[in-house]
Coordinates of C-alpha atoms in Angstrom, one line a residue:
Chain A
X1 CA 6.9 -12.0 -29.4
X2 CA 9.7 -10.0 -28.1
X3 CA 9.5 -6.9 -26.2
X4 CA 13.2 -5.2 -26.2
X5 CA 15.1 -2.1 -25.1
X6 CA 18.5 -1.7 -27.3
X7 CA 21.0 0.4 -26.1
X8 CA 19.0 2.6 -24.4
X9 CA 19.7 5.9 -22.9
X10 CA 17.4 8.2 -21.5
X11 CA 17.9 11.3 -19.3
X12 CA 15.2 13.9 -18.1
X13 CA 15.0 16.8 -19.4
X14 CA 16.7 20.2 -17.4
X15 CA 18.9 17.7 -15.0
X16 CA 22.4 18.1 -16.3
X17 CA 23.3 14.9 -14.0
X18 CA 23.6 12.4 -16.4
X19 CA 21.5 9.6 -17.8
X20 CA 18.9 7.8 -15.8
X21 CA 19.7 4.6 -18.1
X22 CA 22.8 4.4 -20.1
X23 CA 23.1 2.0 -22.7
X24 CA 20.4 -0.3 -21.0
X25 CA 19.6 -3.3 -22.8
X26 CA 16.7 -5.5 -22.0
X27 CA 14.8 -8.3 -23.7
X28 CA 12.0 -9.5 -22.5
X29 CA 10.0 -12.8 -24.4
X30 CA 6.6 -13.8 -24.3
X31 CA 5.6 -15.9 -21.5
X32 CA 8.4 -15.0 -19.7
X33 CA 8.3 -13.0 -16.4
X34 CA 11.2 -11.1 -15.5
X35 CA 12.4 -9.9 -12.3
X36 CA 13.8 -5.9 -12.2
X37 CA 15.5 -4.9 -8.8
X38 CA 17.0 -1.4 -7.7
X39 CA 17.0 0.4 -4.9
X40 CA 14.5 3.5 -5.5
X41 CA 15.5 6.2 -7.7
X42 CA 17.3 4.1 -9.5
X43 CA 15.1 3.9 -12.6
X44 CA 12.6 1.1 -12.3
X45 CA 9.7 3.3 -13.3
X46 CA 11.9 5.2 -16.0
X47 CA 12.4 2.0 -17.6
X48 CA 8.8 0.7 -17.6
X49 CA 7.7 4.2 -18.8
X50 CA 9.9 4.2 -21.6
X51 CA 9.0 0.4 -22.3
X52 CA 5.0 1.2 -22.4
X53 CA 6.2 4.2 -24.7
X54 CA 5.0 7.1 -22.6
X55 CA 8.9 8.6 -23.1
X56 CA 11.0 8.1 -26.1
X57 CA 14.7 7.4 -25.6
X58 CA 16.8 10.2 -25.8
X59 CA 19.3 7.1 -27.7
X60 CA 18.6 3.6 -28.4
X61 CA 15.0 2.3 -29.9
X62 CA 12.4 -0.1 -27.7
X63 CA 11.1 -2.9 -29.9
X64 CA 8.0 -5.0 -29.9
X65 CA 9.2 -7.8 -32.5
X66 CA 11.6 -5.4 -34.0
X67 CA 9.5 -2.8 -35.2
X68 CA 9.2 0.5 -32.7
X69 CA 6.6 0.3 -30.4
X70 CA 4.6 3.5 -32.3
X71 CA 3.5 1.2 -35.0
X72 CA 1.2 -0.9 -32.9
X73 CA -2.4 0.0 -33.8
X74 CA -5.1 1.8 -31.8
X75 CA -4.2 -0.4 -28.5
X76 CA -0.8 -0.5 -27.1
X77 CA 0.2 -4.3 -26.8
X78 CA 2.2 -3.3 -24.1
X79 CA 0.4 -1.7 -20.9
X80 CA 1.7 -0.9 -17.5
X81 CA 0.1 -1.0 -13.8
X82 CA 1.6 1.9 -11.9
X83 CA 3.1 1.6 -8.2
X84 CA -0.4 4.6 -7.2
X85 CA -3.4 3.6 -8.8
X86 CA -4.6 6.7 -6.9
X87 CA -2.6 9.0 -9.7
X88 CA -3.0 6.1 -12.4
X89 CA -6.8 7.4 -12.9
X90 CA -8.4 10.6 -13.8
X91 CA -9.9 11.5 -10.0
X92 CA -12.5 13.4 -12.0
X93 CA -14.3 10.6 -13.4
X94 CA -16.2 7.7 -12.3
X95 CA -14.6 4.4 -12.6
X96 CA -17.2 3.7 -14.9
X97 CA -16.8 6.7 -17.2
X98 CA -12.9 5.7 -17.3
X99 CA -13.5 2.1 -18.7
X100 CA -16.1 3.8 -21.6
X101 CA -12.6 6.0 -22.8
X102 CA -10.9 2.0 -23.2
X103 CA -14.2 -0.4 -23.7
X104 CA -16.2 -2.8 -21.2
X105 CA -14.4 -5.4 -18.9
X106 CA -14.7 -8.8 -19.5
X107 CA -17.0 -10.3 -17.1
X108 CA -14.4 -13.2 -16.2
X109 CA -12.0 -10.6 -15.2
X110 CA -14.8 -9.2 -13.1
X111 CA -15.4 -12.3 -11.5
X112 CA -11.6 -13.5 -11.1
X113 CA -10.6 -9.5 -9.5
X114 CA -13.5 -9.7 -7.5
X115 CA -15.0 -6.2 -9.1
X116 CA -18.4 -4.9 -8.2
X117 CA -20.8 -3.7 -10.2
X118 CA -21.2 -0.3 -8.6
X119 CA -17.4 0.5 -8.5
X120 CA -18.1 2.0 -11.9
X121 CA -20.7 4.7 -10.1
X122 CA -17.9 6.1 -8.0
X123 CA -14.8 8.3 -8.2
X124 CA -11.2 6.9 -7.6
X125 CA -11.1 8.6 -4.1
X126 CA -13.9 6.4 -2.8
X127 CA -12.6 3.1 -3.1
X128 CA -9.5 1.7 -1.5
X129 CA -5.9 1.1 -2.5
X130 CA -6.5 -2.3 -3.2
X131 CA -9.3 -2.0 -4.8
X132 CA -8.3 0.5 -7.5
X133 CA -5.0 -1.8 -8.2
X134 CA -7.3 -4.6 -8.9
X135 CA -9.8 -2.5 -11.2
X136 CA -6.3 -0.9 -13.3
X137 CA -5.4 -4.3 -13.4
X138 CA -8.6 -5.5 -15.0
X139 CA -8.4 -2.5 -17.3
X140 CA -5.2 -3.4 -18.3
X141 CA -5.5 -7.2 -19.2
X142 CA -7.4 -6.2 -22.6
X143 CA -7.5 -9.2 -24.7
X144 CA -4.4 -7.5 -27.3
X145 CA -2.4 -6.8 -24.6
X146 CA 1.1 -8.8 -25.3
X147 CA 3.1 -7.4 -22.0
X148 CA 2.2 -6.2 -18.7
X149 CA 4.8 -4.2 -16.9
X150 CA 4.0 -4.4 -13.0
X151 CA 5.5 -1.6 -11.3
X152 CA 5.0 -2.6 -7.4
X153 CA 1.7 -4.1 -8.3
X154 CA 1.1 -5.6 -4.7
X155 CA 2.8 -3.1 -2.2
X156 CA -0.3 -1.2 -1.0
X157 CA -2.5 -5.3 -1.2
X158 CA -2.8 -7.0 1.9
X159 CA -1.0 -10.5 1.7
X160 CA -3.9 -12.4 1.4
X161 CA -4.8 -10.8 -1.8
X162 CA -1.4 -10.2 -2.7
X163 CA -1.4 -13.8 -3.5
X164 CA -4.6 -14.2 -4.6
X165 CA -4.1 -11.0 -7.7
X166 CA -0.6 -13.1 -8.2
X167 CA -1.7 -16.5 -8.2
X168 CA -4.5 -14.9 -10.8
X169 CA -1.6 -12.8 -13.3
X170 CA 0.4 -16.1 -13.3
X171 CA -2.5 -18.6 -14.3
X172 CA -3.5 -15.4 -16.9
X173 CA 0.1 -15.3 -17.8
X174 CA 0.5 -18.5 -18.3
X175 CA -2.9 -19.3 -20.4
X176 CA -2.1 -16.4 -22.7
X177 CA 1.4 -16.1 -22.8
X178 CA 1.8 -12.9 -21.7
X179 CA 5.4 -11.7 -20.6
X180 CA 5.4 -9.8 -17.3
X181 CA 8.0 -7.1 -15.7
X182 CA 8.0 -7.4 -12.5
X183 CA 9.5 -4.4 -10.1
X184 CA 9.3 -5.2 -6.8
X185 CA 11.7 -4.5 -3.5
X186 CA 10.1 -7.8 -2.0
X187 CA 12.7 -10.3 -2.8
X188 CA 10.9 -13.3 -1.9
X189 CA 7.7 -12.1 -4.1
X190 CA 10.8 -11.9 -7.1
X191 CA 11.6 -15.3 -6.5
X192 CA 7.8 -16.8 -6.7
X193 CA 7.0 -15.3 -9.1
X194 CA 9.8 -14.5 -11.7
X195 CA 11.6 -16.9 -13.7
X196 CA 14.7 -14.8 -14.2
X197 CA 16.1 -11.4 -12.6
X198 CA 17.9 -8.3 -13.6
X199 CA 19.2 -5.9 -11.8
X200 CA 19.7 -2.2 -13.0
X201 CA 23.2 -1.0 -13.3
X202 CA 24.5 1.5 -10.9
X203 CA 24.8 4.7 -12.6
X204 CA 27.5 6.1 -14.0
X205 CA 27.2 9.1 -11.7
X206 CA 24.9 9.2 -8.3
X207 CA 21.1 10.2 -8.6
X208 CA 20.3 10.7 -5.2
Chain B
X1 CA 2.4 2.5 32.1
X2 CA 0.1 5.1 30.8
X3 CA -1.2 4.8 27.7
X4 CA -0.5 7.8 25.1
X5 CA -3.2 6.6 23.1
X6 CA -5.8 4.8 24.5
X7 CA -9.1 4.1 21.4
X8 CA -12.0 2.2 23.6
X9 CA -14.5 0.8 21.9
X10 CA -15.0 3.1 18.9
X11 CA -17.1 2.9 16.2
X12 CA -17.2 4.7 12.9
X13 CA -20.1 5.1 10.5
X14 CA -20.6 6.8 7.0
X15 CA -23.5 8.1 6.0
X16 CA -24.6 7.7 2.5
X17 CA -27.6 8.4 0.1
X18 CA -28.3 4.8 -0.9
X19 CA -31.0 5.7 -3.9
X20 CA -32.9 8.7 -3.9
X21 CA -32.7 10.1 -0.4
X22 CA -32.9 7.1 1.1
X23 CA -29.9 6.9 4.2
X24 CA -27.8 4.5 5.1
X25 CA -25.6 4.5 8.0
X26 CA -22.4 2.1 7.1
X27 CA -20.0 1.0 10.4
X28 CA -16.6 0.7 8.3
X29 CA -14.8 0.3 12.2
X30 CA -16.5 -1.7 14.8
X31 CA -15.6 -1.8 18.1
X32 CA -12.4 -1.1 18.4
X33 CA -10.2 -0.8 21.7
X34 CA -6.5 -0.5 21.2
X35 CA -3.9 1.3 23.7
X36 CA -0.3 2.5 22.4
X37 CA 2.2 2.9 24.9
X38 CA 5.2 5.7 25.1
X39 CA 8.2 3.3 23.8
X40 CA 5.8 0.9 21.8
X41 CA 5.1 0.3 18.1
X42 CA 1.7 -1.3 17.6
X43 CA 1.5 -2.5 13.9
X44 CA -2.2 -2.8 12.5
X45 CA -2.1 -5.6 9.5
X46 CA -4.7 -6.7 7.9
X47 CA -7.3 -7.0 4.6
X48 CA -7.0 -4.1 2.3
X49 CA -9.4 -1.8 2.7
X50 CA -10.3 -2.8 6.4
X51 CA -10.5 0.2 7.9
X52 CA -6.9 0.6 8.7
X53 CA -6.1 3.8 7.1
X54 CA -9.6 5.4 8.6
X55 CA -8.3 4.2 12.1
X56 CA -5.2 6.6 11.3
X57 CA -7.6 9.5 10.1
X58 CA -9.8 9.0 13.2
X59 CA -7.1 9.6 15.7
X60 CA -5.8 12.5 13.2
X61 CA -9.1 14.0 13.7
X62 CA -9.3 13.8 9.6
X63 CA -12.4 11.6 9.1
X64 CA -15.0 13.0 6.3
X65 CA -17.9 15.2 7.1
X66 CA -20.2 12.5 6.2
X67 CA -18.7 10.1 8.7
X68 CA -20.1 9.8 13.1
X69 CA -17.6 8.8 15.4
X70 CA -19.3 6.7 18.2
X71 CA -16.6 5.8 21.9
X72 CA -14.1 6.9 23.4
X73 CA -10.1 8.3 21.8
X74 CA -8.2 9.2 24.7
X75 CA -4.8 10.9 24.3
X76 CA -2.2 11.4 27.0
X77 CA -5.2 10.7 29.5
X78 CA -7.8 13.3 28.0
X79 CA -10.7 13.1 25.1
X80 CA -8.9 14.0 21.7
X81 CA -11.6 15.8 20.4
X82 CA -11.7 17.3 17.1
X83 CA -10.6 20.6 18.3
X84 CA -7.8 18.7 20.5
X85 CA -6.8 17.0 17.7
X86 CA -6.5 19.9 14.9
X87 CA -4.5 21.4 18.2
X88 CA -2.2 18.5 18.2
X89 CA -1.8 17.5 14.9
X90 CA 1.4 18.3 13.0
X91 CA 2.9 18.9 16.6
X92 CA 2.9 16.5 19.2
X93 CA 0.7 13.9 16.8
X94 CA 2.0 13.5 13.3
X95 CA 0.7 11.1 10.0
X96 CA 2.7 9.7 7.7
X97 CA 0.2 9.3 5.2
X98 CA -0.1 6.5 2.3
X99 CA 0.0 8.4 -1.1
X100 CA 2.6 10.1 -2.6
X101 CA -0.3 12.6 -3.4
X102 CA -0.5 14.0 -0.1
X103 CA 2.7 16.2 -1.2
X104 CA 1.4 19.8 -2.2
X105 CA 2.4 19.3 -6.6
X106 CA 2.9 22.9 -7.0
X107 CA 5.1 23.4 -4.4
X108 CA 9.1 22.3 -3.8
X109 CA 9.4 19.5 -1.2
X110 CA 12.3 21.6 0.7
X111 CA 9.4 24.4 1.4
X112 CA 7.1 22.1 2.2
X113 CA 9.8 20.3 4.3
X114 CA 10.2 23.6 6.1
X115 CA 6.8 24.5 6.1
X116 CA 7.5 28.5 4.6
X117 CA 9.8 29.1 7.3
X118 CA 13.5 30.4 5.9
X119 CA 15.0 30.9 9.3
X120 CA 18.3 29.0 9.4
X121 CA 17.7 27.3 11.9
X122 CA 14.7 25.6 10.5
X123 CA 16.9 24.9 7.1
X124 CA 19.4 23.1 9.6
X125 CA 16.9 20.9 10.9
X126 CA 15.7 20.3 7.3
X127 CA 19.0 19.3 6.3
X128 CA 19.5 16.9 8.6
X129 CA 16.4 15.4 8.3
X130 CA 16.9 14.8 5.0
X131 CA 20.1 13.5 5.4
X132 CA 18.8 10.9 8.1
X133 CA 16.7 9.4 5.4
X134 CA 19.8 9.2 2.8
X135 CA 18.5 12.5 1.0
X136 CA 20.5 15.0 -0.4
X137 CA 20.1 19.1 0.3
X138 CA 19.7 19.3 -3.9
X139 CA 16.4 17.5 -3.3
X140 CA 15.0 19.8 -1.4
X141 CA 14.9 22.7 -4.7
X142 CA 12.6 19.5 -6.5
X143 CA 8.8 19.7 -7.1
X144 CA 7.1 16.3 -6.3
X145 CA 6.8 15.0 -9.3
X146 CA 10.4 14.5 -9.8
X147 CA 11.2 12.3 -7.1
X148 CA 10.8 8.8 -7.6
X149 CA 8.1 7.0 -5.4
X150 CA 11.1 6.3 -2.4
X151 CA 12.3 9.2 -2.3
X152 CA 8.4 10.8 -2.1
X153 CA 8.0 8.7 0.4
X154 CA 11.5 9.5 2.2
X155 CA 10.1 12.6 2.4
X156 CA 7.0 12.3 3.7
X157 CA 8.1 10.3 6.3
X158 CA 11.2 13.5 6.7
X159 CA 8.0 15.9 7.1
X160 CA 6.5 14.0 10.1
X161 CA 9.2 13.4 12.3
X162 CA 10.3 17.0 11.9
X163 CA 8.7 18.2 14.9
X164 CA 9.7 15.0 17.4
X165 CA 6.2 14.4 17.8
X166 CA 4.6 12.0 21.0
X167 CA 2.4 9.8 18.6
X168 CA 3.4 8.9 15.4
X169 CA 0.5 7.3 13.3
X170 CA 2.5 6.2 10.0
X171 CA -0.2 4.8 7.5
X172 CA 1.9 2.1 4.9
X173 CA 5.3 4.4 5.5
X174 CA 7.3 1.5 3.2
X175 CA 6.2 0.6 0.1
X176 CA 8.0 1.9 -3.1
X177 CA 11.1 1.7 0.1
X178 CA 14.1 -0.9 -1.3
X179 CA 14.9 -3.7 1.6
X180 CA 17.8 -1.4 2.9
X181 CA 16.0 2.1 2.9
X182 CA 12.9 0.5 4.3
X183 CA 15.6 -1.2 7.3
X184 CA 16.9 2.1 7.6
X185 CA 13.8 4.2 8.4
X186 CA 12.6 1.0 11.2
X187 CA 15.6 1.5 12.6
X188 CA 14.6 5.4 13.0
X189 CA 11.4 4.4 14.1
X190 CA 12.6 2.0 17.0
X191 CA 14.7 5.2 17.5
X192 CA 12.1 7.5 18.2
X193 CA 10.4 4.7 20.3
X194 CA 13.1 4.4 22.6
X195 CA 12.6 8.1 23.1
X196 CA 9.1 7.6 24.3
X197 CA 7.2 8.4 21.4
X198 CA 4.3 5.8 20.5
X199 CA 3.9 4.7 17.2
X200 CA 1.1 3.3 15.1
X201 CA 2.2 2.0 12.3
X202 CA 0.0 0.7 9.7
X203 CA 0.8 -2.1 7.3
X204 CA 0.9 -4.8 4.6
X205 CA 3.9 -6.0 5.2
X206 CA 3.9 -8.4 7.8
X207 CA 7.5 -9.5 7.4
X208 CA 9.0 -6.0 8.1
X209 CA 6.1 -4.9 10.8
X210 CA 7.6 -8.6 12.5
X211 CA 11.0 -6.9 12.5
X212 CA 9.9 -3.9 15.0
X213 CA 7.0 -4.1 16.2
X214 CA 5.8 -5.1 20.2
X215 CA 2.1 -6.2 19.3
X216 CA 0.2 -6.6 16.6
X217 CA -3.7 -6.1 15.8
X218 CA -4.9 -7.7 12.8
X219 CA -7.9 -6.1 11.2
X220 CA -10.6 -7.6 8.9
X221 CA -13.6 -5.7 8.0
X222 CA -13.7 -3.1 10.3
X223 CA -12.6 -4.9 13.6
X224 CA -9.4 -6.3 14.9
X225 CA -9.7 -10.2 14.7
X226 CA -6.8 -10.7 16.8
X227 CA -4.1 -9.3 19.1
X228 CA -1.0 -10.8 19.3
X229 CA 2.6 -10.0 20.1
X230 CA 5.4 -10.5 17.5
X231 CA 6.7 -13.8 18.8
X232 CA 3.3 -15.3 18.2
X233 CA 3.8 -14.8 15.0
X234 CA 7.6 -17.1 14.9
X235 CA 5.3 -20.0 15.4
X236 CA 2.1 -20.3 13.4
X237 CA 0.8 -22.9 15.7
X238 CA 0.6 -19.7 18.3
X239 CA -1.5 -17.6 16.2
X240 CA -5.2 -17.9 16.8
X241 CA -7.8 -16.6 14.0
X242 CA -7.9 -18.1 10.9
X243 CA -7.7 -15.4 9.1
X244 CA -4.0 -14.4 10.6
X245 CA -3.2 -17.9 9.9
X246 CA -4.4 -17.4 6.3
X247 CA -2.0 -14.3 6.5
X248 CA 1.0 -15.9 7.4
X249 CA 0.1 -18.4 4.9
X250 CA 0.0 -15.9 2.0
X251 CA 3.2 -14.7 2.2
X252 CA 5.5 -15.1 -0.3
X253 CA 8.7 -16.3 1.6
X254 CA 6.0 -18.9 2.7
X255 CA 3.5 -21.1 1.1
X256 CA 2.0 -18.1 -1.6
X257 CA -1.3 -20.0 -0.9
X258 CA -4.6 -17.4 -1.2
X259 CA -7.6 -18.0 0.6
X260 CA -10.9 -18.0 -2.1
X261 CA -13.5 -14.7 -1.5
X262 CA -13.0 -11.8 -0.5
X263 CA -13.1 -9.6 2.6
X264 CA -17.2 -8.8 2.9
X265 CA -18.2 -4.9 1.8
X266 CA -19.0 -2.5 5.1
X267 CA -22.7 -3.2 6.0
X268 CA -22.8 -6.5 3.6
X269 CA -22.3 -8.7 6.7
X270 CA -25.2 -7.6 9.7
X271 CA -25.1 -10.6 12.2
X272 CA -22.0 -13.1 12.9
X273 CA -18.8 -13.4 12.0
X274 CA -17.2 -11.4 9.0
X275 CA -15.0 -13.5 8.6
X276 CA -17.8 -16.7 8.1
X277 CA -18.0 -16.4 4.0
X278 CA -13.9 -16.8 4.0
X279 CA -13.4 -19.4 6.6
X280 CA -12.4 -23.0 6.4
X281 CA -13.7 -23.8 9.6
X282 CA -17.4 -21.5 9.9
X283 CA -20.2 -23.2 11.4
X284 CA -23.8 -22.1 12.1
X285 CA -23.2 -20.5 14.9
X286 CA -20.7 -18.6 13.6
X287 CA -23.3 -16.6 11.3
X288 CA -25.7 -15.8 13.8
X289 CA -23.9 -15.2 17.1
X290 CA -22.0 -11.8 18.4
X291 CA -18.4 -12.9 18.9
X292 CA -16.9 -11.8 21.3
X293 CA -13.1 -10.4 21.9
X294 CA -12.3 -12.7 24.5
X295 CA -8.6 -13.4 25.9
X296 CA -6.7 -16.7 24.7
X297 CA -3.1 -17.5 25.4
X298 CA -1.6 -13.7 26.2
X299 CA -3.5 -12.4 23.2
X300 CA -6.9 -11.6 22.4
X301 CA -9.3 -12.9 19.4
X302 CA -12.3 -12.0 18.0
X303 CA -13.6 -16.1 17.3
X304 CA -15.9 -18.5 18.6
X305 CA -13.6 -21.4 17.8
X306 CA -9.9 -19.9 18.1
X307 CA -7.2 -22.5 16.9
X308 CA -5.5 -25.1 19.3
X309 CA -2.2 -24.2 20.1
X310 CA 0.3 -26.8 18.0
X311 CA 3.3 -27.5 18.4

């Protein structure tokens, strides 16, 4: 499988800058893991919204084996793991209530992320950084899911289980073929874990 | 010299309804003692959800209603106590806090920069704050949810320093920061250090808090396991818990090696080490004993067996 953006160009709405991505192209195979590096406002999370299809390009089409990404059934073979897990979930439910909306979790996953039981009783504000990465990344490792797209996965983890959540995603990765984005600023991260990078392009006129 | 902030053996609980109205008193932070001095940067590393970011509310004054404060938080040589505190805070004692979420969403970041004020002075100063942190003035007419996650957290960190406070308590000021930007705003910070404020700053990232900082306490589970000074940390054979070892071991520029299990929940471990269920080298003692915080080569650790120094 092939996850690609061709051509793409996207700008945001009301700012008469300029593009955030102009004419980006991107291809991104299974079992691959890609490296994406920018310094920050350059676009890293633009790009892995419009990948997980939460924005359309403005020009240019993303393709999941050639066909748009719209076409793809009731669950979205691509999924994404945002830099705040504290905004990636509603602070309204339980965790529990939240994972009913998408189906259980797999009770390896449980096991492997080191989830508790009665994390699915509570609300998003009671648990930890760290802890809510690990329970959106559980959520987001459903078994159709073709391509994660890791936006700062590990920033707010402490090393320790940093490498223990990576060590995890590449043995998952690697069992299941999954292709990975990676966005991080942490170089050396990029080079353990990546088998190729990319770097944005500098824009064609200054964001900030 | 005197400390600004001087934290002796404090304790923090919750108290939660356990089933029915049953109560349970959980210590998240045991025994703490920790002194920041005017010019220094203490950086607090350690297991994710160890307490660290409470530590920062604690001092703030921002704990929970549900949470008991037990010891001693001295500021400046007096009590800092929660009157003190909401007194201080925003003045001479500033957060930088973690999530981007602490920005007001209905509200544009150059008014919450400014804090209402429209006075030019005021705008001047927000200017140039922003343009310390590589900001432009257009940013200041955006609402929060049009900055990307640096640039939130550019100005978060732009809101804090505002006022030149004494103490700054910066909880994870750098993720979602590229290598330079992240550079840039240490190099700010050592600034401010070298004008005598005293920092606290809280992080994952053990490679950049190496970079500035002139000790470090590592926490696990509610305590700090260890207290060592940056240069320790140039040699692993210096450092003396495990788990700091396991730390240094985990990074990626090193050997990307985890350690199995995970950090023990707050109240899951009552006698003993914390550490025990993770360590290589736990014996029986270890699970039944108090250990101590005892003094071993310049530093201080919280182990019954603390490494050999190897060279």
């Amino acid at each position: 499988m092939t996850l690609e953006a061709r051509h793409v160009t996207f700008y945001y709405k009301g700012k008469k800058k300029g593009p955030v991505l102009d004419r980006f192209s991107l291809q991104v195979e299974a079992g691959e893991r890609v490296g994406l590096k920018a310094p920050s406002g350059r676009g890293k999370t633009t790009l892995c919204r419009l990948l997980a299809g939460y924005e359309q390009p403005n020009q240019g089409e993303i393709l999941l084996d050639g066909r748009p990404l719209r076409d793809c059934g009731s669950v979205c073979p691509v999924q994404m793991i945002w830099q705040h897990p504290e905004t990636a979930l509603d602070p309204l439910l339980r965790l529990g209530d939240t994972l009913a909306e998408t189906g259980g979790l797999e009770e390896r996953l449980k096991k492997a992320l080191h989830i508790e039981e009665g994390w699915l009783s509570r609300f998003p504000s009671e648990l930890s950084g760290g802890e809510l990465q690990r329970f959106c990344l559980a959520r987001a490792l459903r078994p159709e899911v073709r391509f994660l797209l890791c936006d700062e996965i590990s920033a707010m983890l402490d090393l320790v289980t940093q490498a223990q959540i990576w060590q995890f995603l590449l043995a998952e990765a690697e069992e299941r073929s999954l292709g990975l984005l990676v966005v991080s600023h942490d170089d050396s991260l990029l080079a353990r874990v990546c088998t190729r990078i990319v770097e944005l392009p500098f824009p064609s006129w200054r964001i900030f | 010299m005197k400390p600004i902030l001087d934290i002796r053996h404090m304790s923090v609980f919750f108290t939660q309804y356990d089933r029915g109205l049953r109560r349970r008193r959980l210590p998240v932070i045991r025994d703490l003692t920790l002194t920041v001095e005017p010019g220094q940067i203490v950086a607090v590393v350690g297991a994710s959800g160890s307490g660290k970011s409470l530590l920062a509310h604690a001092v703030l004054g921002l704990l929970p209603g549900n949470s008991h404060l037990e010891g001693e938080i001295l500021y400046d040589g007096g009590p800092l106590t929660g009157s003190r505190a909401a007194a201080l805070r925003g003045k001479e004692i500033s957060l930088i806090p973690q999530g981007v979420t602490y920005l007001d969403p209905y509200m544009k970041v150059g008014d919450q920069l400014c804090r209402g004020k429209k006075d030019a002075k005021t705008l001047e100063r927000c200017r140039a704050v922003l343009e310390r942190y590589g900001l432009g003035w257009d940013c200041a007419g955006l609402y929060p949810f049009e900055l990307s996650g640096g640039m939130a957290r550019r100005i978060l960190i732009a809101a804090a320093v505002l006022d030149e406070p004494r103490l700054i308590v910066a909880d994870e000021p750098t993720p979602g920061l590229d290598a330079r930007a992240a550079e840039r705003i240490l190099g700010h910070f050592r600034e401010l250090a070298q004008g005598g404020a005293g920092m606290l700053f809280i992080t994952h990232d053990l490679e950049l808090a190496l970079t500035v900082a002139d000790k470090v306490e590592v926490f696990y589970a509610g305590e700090t396991i260890e207290e060592a000074s940056a240069e320790d940390f140039q040699s692993p054979g210096r450092l003396r818990h495990p788990f700091t070892k396991a730390l240094k071991r985990a990074m990626p520029s090193g050997a990307f090696e985890p350690i199995p299990g995970a950090q023990p929940y707050p109240g899951a471990v009552t006698a003993g080490c914390p550490f025990a269920g993770q360590c290589p080298r736990c014996r029986e003692r270890c699970r039944q004993e108090e250990i101590p915080f005892q003094n071993v080569r310049g530093g201080r650790v919280r182990c019954l067996y603390p490494e050999e120094e190897r060279r």
